[in-house]
Short mmCIF file of C-alpha atoms in Angstrom, two decimals:
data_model
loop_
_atom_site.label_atom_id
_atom_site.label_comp_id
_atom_site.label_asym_id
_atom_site.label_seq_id
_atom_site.Cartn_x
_atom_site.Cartn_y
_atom_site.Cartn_z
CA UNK A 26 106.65 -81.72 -0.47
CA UNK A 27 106.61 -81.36 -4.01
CA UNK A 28 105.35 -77.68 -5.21
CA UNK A 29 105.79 -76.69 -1.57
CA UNK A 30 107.33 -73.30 -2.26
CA UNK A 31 109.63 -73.37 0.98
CA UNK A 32 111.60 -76.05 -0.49
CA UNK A 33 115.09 -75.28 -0.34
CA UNK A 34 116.22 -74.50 -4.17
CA UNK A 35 119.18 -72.43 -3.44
CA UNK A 36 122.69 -75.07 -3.29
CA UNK A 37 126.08 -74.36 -2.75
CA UNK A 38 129.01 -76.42 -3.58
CA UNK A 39 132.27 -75.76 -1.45
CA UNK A 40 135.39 -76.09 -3.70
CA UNK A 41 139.05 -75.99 -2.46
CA UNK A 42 142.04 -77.36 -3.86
CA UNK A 43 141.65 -81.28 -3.71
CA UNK A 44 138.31 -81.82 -3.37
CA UNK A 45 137.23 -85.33 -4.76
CA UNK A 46 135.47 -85.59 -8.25
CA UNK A 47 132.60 -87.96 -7.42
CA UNK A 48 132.29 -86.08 -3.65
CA UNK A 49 130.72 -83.42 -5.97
CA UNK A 50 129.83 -84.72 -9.12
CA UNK A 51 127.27 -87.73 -7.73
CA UNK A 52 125.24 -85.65 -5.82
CA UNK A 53 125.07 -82.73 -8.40
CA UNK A 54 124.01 -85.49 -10.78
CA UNK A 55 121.49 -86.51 -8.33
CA UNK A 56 120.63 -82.57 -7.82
CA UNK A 57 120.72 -82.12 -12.08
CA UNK A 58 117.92 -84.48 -12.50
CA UNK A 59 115.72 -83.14 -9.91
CA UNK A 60 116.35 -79.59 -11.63
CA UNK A 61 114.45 -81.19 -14.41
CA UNK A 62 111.38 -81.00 -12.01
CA UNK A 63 111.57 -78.07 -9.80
CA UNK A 64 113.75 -74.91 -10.01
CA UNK A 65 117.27 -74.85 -8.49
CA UNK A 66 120.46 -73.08 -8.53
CA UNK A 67 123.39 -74.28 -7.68
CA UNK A 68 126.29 -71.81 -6.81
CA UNK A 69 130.04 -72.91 -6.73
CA UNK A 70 131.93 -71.30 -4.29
CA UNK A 71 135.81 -71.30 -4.48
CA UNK A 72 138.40 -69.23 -2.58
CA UNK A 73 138.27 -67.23 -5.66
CA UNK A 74 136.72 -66.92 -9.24
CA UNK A 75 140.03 -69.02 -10.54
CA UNK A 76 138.95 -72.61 -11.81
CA UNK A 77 139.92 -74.71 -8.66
CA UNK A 78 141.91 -77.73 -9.11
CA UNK A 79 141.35 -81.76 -7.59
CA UNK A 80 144.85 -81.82 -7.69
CA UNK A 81 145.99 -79.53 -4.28
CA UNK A 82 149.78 -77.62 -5.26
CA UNK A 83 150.92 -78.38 -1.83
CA UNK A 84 150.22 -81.89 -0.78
CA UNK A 85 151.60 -84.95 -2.89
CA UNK A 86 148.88 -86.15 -4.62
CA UNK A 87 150.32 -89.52 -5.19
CA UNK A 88 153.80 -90.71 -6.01
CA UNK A 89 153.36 -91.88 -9.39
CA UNK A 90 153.91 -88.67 -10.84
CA UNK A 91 149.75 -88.75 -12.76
CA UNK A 92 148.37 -86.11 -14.14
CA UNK A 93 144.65 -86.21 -13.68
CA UNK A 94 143.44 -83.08 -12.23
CA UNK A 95 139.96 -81.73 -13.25
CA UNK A 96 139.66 -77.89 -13.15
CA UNK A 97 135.86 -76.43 -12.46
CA UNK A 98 135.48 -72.54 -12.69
CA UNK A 99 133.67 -71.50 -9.47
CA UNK A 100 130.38 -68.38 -9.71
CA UNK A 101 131.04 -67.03 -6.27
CA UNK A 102 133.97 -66.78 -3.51
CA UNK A 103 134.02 -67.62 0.24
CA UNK A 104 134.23 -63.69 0.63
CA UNK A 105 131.00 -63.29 -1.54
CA UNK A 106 128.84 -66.22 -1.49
CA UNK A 107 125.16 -66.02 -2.85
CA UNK A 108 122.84 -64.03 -0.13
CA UNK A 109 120.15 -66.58 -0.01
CA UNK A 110 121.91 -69.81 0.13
CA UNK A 111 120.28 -72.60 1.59
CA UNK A 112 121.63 -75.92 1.09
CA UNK A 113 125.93 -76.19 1.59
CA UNK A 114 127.10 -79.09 0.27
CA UNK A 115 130.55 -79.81 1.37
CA UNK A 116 132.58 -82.54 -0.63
CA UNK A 117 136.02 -84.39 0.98
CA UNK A 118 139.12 -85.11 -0.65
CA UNK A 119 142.98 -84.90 -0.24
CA UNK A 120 142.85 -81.09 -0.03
CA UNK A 121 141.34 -82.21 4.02
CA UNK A 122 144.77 -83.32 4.68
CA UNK A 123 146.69 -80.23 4.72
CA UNK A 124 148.03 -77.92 7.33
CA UNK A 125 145.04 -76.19 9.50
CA UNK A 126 146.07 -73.12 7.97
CA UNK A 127 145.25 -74.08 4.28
CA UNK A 128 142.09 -75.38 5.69
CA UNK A 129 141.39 -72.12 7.48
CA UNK A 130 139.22 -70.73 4.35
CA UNK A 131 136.99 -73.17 3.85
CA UNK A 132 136.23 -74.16 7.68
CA UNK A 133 135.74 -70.33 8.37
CA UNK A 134 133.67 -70.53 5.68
CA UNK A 135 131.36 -73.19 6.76
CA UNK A 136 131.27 -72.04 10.32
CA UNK A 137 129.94 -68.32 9.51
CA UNK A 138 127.36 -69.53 6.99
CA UNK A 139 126.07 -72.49 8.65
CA UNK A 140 123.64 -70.10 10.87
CA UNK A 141 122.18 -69.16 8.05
CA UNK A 142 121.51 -72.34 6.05
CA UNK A 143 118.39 -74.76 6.08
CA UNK A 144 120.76 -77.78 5.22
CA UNK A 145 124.25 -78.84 5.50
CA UNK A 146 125.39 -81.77 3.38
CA UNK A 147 128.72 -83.49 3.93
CA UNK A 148 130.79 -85.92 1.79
CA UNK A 149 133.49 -88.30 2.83
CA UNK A 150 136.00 -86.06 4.38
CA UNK A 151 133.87 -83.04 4.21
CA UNK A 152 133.04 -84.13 7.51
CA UNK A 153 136.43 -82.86 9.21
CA UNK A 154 136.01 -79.47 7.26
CA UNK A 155 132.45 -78.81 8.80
CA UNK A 156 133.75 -80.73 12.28
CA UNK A 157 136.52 -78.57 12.50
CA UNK A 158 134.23 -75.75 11.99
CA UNK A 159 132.69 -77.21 15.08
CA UNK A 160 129.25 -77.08 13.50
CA UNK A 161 128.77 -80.58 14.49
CA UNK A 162 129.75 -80.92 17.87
CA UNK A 163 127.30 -83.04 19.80
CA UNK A 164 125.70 -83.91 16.52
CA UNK A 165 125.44 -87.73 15.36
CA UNK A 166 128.10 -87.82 11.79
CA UNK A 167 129.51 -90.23 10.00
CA UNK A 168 132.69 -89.74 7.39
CA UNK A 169 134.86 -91.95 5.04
CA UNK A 170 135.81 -95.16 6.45
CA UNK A 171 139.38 -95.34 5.42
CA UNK A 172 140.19 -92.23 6.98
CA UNK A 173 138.06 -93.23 9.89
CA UNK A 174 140.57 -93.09 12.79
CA UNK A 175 142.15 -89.34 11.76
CA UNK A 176 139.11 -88.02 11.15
CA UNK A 177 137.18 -88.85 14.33
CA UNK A 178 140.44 -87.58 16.14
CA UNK A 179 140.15 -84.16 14.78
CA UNK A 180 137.26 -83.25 16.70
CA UNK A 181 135.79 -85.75 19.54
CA UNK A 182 132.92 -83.61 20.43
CA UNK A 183 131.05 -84.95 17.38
CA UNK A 184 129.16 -88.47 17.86
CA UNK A 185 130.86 -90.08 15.62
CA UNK A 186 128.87 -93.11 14.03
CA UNK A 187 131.05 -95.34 12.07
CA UNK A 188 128.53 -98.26 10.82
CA UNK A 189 126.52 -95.70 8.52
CA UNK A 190 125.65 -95.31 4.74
CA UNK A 191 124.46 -91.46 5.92
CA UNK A 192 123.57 -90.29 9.48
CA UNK A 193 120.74 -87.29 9.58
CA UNK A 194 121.10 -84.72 12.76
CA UNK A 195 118.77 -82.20 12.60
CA UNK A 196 119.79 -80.25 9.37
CA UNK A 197 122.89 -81.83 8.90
CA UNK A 198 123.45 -84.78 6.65
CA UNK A 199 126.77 -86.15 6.64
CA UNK A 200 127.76 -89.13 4.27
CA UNK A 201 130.01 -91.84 3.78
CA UNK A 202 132.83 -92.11 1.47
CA UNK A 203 132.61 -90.70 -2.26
CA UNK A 204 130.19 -92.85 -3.54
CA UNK A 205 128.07 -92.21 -0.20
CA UNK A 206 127.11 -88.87 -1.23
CA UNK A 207 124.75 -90.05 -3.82
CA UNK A 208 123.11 -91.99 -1.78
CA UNK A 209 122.24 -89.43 1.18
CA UNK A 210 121.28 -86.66 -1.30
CA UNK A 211 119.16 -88.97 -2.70
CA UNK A 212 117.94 -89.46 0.39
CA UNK A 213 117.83 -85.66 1.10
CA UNK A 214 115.84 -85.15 -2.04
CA UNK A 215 112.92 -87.85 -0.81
CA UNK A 216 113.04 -85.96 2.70
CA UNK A 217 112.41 -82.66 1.19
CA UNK A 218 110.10 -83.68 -2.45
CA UNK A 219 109.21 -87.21 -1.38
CA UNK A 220 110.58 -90.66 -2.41
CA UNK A 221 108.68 -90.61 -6.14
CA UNK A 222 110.54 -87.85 -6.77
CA UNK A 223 114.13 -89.32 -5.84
CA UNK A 224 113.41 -92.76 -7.01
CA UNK A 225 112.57 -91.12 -10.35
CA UNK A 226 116.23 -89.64 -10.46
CA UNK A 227 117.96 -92.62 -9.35
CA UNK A 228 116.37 -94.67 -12.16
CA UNK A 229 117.13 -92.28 -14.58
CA UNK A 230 121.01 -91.83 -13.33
CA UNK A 231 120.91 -95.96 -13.41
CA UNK A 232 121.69 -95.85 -10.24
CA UNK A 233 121.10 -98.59 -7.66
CA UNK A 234 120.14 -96.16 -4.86
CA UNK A 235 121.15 -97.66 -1.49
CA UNK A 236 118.11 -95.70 0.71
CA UNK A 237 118.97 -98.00 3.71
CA UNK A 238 120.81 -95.66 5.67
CA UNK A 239 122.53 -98.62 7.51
CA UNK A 240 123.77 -100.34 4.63
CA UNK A 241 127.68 -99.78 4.63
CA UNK A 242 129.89 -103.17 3.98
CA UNK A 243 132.89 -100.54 4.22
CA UNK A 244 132.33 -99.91 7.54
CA UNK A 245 133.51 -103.89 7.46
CA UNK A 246 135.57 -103.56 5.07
CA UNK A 247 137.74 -100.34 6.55
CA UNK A 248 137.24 -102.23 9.78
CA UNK A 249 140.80 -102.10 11.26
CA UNK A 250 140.22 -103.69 14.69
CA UNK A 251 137.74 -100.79 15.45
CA UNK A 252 134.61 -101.91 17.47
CA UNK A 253 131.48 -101.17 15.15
CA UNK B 21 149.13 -106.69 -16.12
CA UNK B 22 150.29 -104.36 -13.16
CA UNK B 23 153.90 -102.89 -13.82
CA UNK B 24 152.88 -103.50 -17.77
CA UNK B 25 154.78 -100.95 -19.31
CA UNK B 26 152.62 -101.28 -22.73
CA UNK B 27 149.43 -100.89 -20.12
CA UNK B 28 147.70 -97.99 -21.74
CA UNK B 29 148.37 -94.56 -19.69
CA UNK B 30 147.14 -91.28 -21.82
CA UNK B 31 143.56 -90.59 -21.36
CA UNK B 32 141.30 -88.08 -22.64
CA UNK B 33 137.64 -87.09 -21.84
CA UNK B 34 135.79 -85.93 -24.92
CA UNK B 35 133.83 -82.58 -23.26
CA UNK B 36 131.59 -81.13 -25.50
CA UNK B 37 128.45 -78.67 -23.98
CA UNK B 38 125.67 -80.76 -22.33
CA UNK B 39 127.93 -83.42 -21.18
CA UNK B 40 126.40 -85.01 -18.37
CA UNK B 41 128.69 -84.65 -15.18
CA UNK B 42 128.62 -88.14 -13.51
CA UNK B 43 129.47 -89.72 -17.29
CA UNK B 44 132.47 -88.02 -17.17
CA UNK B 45 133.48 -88.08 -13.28
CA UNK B 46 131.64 -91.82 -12.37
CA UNK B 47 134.66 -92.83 -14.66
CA UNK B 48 137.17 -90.20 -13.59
CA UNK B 49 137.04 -90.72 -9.81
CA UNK B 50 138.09 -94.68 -10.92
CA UNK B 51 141.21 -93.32 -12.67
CA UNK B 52 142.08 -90.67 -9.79
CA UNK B 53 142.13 -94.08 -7.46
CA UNK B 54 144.16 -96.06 -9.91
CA UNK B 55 146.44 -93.20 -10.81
CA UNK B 56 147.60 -93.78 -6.88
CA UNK B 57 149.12 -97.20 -8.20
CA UNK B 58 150.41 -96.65 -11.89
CA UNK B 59 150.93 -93.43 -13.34
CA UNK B 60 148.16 -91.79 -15.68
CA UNK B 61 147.27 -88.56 -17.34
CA UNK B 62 144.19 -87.19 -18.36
CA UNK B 63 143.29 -84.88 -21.04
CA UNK B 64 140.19 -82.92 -21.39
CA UNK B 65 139.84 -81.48 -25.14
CA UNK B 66 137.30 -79.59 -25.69
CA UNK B 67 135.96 -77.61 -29.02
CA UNK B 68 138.25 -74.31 -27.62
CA UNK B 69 140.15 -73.90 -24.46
CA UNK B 70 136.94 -72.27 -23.04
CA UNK B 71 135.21 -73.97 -19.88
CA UNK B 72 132.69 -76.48 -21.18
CA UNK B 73 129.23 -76.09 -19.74
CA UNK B 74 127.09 -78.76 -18.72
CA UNK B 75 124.31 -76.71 -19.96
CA UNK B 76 123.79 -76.22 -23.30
CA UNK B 77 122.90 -73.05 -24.56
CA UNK B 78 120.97 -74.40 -27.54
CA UNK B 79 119.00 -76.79 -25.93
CA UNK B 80 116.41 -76.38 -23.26
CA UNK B 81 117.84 -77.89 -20.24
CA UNK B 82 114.84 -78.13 -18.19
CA UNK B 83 111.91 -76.06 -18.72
CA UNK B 84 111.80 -75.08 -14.59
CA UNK B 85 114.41 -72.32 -14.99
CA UNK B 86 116.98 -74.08 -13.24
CA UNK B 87 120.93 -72.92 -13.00
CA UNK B 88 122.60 -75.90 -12.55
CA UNK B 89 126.09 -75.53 -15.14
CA UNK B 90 129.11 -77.03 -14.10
CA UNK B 91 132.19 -75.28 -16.00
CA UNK B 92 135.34 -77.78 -16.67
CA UNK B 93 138.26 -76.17 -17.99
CA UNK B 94 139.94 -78.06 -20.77
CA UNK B 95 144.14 -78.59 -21.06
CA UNK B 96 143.56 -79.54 -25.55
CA UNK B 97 140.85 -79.42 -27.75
CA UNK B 98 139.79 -81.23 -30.67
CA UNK B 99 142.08 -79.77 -33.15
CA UNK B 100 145.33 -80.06 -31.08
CA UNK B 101 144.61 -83.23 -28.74
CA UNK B 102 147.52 -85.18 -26.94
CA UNK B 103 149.64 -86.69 -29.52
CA UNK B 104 149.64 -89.83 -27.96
CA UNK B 105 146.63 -90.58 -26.56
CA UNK B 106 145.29 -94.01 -26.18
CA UNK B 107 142.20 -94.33 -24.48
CA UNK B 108 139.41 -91.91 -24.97
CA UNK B 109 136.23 -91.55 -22.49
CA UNK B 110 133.41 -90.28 -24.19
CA UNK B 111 130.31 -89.38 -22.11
CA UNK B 112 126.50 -88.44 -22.81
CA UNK B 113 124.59 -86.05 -22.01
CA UNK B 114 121.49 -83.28 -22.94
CA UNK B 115 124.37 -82.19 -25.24
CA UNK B 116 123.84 -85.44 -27.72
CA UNK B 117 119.93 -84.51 -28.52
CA UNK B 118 121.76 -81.60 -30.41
CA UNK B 119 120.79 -80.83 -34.20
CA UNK B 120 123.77 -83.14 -36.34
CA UNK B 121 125.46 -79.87 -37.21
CA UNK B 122 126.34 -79.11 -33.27
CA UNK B 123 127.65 -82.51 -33.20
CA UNK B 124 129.99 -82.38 -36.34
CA UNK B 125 132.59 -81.50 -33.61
CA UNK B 126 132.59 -84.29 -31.45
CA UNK B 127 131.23 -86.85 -34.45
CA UNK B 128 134.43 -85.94 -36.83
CA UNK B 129 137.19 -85.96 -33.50
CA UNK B 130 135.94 -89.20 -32.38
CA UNK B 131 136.17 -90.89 -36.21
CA UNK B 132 139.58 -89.18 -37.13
CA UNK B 133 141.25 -90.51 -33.70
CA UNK B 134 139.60 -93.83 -33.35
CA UNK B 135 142.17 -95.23 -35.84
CA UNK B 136 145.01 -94.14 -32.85
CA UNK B 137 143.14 -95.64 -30.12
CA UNK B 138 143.90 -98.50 -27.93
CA UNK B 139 140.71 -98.39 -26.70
CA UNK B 140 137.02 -96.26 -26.86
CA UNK B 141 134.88 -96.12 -23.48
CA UNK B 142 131.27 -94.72 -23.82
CA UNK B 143 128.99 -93.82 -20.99
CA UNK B 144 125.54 -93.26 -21.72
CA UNK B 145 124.52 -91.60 -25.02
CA UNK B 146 127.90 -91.19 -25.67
CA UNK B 147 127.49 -94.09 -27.82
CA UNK B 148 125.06 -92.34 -29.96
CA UNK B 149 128.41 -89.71 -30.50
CA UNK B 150 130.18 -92.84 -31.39
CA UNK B 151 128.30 -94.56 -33.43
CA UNK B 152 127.14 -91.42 -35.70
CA UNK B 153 131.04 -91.36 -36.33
CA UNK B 154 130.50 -94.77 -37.42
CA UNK B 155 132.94 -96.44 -35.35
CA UNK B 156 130.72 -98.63 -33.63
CA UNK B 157 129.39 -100.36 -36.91
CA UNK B 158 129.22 -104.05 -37.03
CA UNK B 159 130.10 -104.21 -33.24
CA UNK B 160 128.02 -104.67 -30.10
CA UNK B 161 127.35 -102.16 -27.47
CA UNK B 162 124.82 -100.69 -25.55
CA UNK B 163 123.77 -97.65 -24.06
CA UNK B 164 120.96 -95.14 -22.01
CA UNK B 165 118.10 -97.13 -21.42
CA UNK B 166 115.38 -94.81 -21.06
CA UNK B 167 116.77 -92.97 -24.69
CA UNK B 168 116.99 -96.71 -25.52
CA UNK B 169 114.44 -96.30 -29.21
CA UNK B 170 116.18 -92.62 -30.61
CA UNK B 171 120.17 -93.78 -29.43
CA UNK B 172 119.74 -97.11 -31.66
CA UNK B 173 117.69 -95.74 -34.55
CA UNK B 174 120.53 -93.23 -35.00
CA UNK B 175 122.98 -96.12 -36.80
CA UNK B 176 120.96 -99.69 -37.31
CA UNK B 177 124.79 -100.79 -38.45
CA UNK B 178 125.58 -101.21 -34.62
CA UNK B 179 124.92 -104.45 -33.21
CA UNK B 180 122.82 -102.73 -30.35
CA UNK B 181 122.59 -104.53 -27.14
CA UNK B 182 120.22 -103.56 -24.57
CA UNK B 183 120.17 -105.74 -21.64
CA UNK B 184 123.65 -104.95 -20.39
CA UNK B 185 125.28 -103.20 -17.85
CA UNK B 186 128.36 -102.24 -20.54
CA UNK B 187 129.21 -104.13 -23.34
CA UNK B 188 133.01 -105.12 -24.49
CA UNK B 189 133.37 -105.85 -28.64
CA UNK B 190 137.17 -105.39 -29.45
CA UNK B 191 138.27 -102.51 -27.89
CA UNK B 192 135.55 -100.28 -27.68
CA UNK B 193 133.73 -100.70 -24.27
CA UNK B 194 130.15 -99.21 -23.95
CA UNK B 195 128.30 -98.72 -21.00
CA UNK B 196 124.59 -98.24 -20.23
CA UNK B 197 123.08 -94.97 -18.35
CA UNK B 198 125.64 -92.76 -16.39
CA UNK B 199 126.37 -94.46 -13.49
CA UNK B 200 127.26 -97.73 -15.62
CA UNK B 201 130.35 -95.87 -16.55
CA UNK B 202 131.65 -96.44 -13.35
CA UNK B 203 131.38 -100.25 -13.55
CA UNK B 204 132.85 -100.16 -17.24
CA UNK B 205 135.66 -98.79 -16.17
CA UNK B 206 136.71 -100.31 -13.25
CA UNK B 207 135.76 -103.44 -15.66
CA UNK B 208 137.96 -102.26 -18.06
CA UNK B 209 140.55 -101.49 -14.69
CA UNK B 210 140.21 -104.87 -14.06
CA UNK B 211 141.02 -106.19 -18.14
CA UNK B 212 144.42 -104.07 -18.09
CA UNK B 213 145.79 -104.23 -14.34
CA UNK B 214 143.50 -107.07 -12.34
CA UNK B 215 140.57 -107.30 -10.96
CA UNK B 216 142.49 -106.90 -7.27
CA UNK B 217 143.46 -103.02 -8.35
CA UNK B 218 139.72 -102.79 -9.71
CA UNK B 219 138.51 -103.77 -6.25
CA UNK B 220 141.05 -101.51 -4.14
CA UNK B 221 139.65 -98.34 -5.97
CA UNK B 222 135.57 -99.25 -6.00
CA UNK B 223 136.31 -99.88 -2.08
CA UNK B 224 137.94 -96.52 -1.74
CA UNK B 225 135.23 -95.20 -3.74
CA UNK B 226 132.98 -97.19 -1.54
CA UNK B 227 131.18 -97.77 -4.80
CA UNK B 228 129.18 -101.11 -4.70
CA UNK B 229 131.14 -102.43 -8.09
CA UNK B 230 128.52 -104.42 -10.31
CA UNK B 231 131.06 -106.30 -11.75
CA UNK B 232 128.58 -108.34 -13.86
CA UNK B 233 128.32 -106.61 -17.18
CA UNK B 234 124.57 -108.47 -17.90
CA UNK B 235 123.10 -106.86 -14.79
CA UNK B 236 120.69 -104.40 -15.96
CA UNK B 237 117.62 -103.69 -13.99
CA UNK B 238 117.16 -100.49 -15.70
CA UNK B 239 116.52 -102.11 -19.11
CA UNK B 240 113.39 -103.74 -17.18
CA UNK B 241 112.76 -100.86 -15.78
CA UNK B 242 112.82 -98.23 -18.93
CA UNK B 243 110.99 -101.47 -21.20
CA UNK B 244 108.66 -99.61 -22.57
CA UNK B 245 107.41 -102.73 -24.60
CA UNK B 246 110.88 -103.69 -26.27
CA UNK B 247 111.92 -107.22 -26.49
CA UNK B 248 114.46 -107.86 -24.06
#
């Protein structure tokens, strides 16, 4: 599909307090190097234009008192996102753990823009923000596997599919933990400009793209008595 | 080395604009996961206290138009950084094609705190920042693969090694093309804590760790007629 002109070129990156680094940062690397080959924007889209933290204020963090949060200065708000957005990507994180009412923003959010988007990407946990949103009830989705049992819980209306790298339904992708997300926007990038195209950006992130959308030893791994 | 009280703890990120976003958060979403276990800080100096851009202004980014900037806020910058740091991340990026004047910045903080270092970790042409401060001289490393020819005609007094996923001489650790800096540092993880904490974060990552640091398909892949 490369030079088709109806490619989607307009992304989104949801940002709330807690999201995980490498939830965002792997696919927007992945999204970066195919920039160098077509035109693409990429809006980030925070509660408001304050830099928004990966350390939340109101959930513990961890107990060993780190200090390791990354601030990233978002271009638009959830009142004010860009008009023509096309692609939401939607990261996880600890900032998915909170009360439903700190999570009422970005799930709001997701559920009054999904009508209008081509695509809907979700990392790890991103999963229970869009499932919550209730955007993917009666869709196929997979999430981090960790988390696996809380997650699946907060919404059984989605078909939840736990032995998955990625799981495609219909215009939304949904991923696996962190790392995951590079993978299925790699993936998403071969669906939409062809596999030359996302090969070409995997090699040059030296990244040993997993494009079997199967492939997930964590599944195994995170496998706490739960039937596969 | 767990429970180590002389385990190195005060970590900085060298940002500088054109840094290449999974150099810095490949590495970055390994520390969030150990800084569950041990505590950690990060530091991100900068040249001000202004966001950092992952676009340049300087240097064409892409020649399709693209607006892809991430903006990371830094807490010090090179003039004023942590006091007592001890390891420092340095990442590539579009940012280190720069004329030598626009790197004088990074170049000169790099070679006046090396001396105060426990240990250096490069990602990607991040070693060319390095080893124009002259840091890396006499010593092995590596870095990008596909940059392979300009990174190690920059400074013939490094012991360049190209057929390496990262590269360990003393303690500076190098690593080859963005997504090797996750596998250096959960190598490096590994060194100071054990490989057990290493293996806890990759799988909560559920990052496939190459833990072998002479697996390099890329430096097949990016030959280009060099002698491996």
């Amino acid at each position: 599909m490369t030079g088709n002109t109806k490619a989607p070129s307009k992304f989104g990156v949801l940002l709330y307090p807690g999201f995980e680094p490498l939830d965002v940062f792997g696919p927007i690397e992945a999204l970066q190097m195919l920039s160098r080959e077509v035109k693409l924007d990429i809006a980030w889209i925070g509660p408001t234009l304050d830099p928004v933290s990966t350390v939340p204020k109101d959930i513990p963090m961890n107990t060993t008192g780190s200090q390791v949060a990354t601030l990233v200065v978002p271009t638009h708000t959830y009142d004010n996102p860009p008009k023509d957005l096309e692609v939401l990507l939607v990261p996880g994180g600890i900032g998915t753990t909170g009360e439903a009412h700190a999570l009422a923003g970005p799930v709001e959010f997701i559920k009054d823009i999904y009508p209008k988007l081509s695509y809907l990407i979700t990392i790890c946990t991103g999963a229970e923000l869009a499932a919550r949103s209730g955007v993917l009830d009666g869709k196929r989705a997979t999430a981090n596997k960790d988390t696996w049992k809380t997650t699946t819980a907060l919404r059984p209306q989605v078909n939840w599919v736990r032995m998955a790298r990625y799981v495609v339904d219909g215009n939304c992708w949904t991923s696996g933990g962190v790392s995951a997300g590079i993978d299925a926007t790699l993936a998403w990038i071969a669906h939409i400009y062809g596999e030359e195209v996302a090969r070409r950006g995997a090699n040059f992130m030296e990244y040993e793209w997993r494009d079997d959308r199967n492939w997930d030893p964590f599944a195994y791994m995170f496998g706490d008595g739960v039937t596969i």
